[in-house]
Amino acid sequence: MQHWICVTCGTQFASSEEKPESCPICLDQRQYVGPQGQQWTTLEEMRGGGEYSNTIKQHEPGLVGIGTTPKFAIGQRGLLVRSEQGNVLWDCITYLDDETYEAVKKLGGISAIAISHPHYYSTMVQWAERFDATIYLHEDDRQWVMRPDERIVFWSGETQQLPGDITLVRLGGHFPGGTVLHWPQGADGKGALLTGDIITVVVDRRWVSFMYSYPNLIPLPATEVARIRDAIKPYTFDRIYGAWFETIVHEDAHNAVIRSADRYIEALQAVLPIRQG
């Protein structure tokens, strides 16, 4: 019996003797099956090959990034938000080895795991078991859990409180349960927002964007973007940490979200109707 891992998205499945026929997450139009077709691996294979290792990098006091080298699957990095009330791992990565466990343990371990959306579920149950942590997922994305486990708590509604004065905020958009994490102590007390790619940091770091599908370039409706903008507007934050080490809006992030949403809506409304015939 193996916990098979989809090579394209990095999601670990419930144990089975045979490889799953397909990955529902990658068959969905928000993701894709790679040009090589559906491929599978396991953590044991990844550890045994000697190819992968994790990089641990401090972004700022109380915030540590954890990412895999070389890139595996989507390539996101997790973020460890540290507090005296217990550390929270925001988003998850697939690769976990003894070296990573020992390094994170020295930083205080992990009390809770919260994940923005199903593309980053990865080996969340493996991490939760190793660190004796609870996983918090929004119930609207329950169908995308490929490895069910009693450590998973499905929360409902628009917000969920976690230790360390952390608030999970459901914004939807990319997925119905799409979630961001508000960390008021971040950015020297000015507040930080950890967004995965529910709100994605773009190349011009003065701006962000919003998509239904990033790899397939499917936009969100203007009404959804307006709702996301209005839902996050009451929160105070000066910095945004996106899904990768380098995707950070270092300052004026709140205004960046508002003006980016307005720009997005304006662009969609400017599109002329397509005439048939």
Short mmCIF file of N, CA, C and O in Angstrom, two decimals, residues 26-27 54 88 153 166 179 195 199 213 256 264 266:
data_model
loop_
_atom_site.label_atom_id
_atom_site.label_comp_id
_atom_site.label_asym_id
_atom_site.label_seq_id
_atom_site.Cartn_x
_atom_site.Cartn_y
_atom_site.Cartn_z
N CYS A 26 -6.15 17.72 -11.00
CA CYS A 26 -5.50 18.12 -12.25
C CYS A 26 -6.44 18.00 -13.45
O CYS A 26 -6.22 18.67 -14.47
N LEU A 27 -7.48 17.16 -13.36
CA LEU A 27 -8.46 17.07 -14.44
C LEU A 27 -9.40 18.27 -14.45
O LEU A 27 -10.03 18.56 -15.46
N ASN A 54 14.83 20.78 1.23
CA ASN A 54 14.02 21.97 1.52
C ASN A 54 14.90 23.12 1.98
O ASN A 54 15.84 22.93 2.76
N VAL A 88 1.77 28.35 13.19
CA VAL A 88 0.82 27.98 12.14
C VAL A 88 1.56 27.85 10.82
O VAL A 88 2.26 28.78 10.41
N VAL A 153 -10.04 19.64 10.14
CA VAL A 153 -11.22 20.35 10.62
C VAL A 153 -11.74 21.21 9.47
O VAL A 153 -11.01 22.05 8.94
N ILE A 166 -4.35 35.19 14.66
CA ILE A 166 -4.45 34.97 13.22
C ILE A 166 -5.91 34.77 12.84
O ILE A 166 -6.66 34.09 13.53
N THR A 179 -9.04 30.86 0.61
CA THR A 179 -8.81 31.50 1.91
C THR A 179 -7.49 32.26 1.91
O THR A 179 -6.53 31.86 1.26
N THR A 195 -1.47 35.04 1.07
CA THR A 195 -2.57 34.89 0.11
C THR A 195 -2.50 33.66 -0.79
O THR A 195 -3.46 33.42 -1.53
N ILE A 199 -5.21 35.77 -3.91
CA ILE A 199 -4.79 37.08 -4.44
C ILE A 199 -3.34 36.87 -4.86
O ILE A 199 -2.49 36.61 -4.01
N SER A 213 -8.54 30.31 -13.26
CA SER A 213 -7.48 29.37 -13.57
C SER A 213 -6.25 30.14 -14.00
O SER A 213 -6.30 30.92 -14.96
N ALA A 256 -2.76 48.34 -2.94
CA ALA A 256 -2.48 47.56 -4.15
C ALA A 256 -3.64 46.63 -4.49
O ALA A 256 -4.01 46.47 -5.66
N TYR A 264 -8.98 45.57 -12.67
CA TYR A 264 -9.46 44.31 -13.23
C TYR A 264 -10.92 44.45 -13.67
O TYR A 264 -11.29 44.06 -14.78
N GLU A 266 -12.57 47.19 -14.30
CA GLU A 266 -12.67 48.14 -15.41
C GLU A 266 -12.29 47.48 -16.73
O GLU A 266 -12.94 47.71 -17.76
#
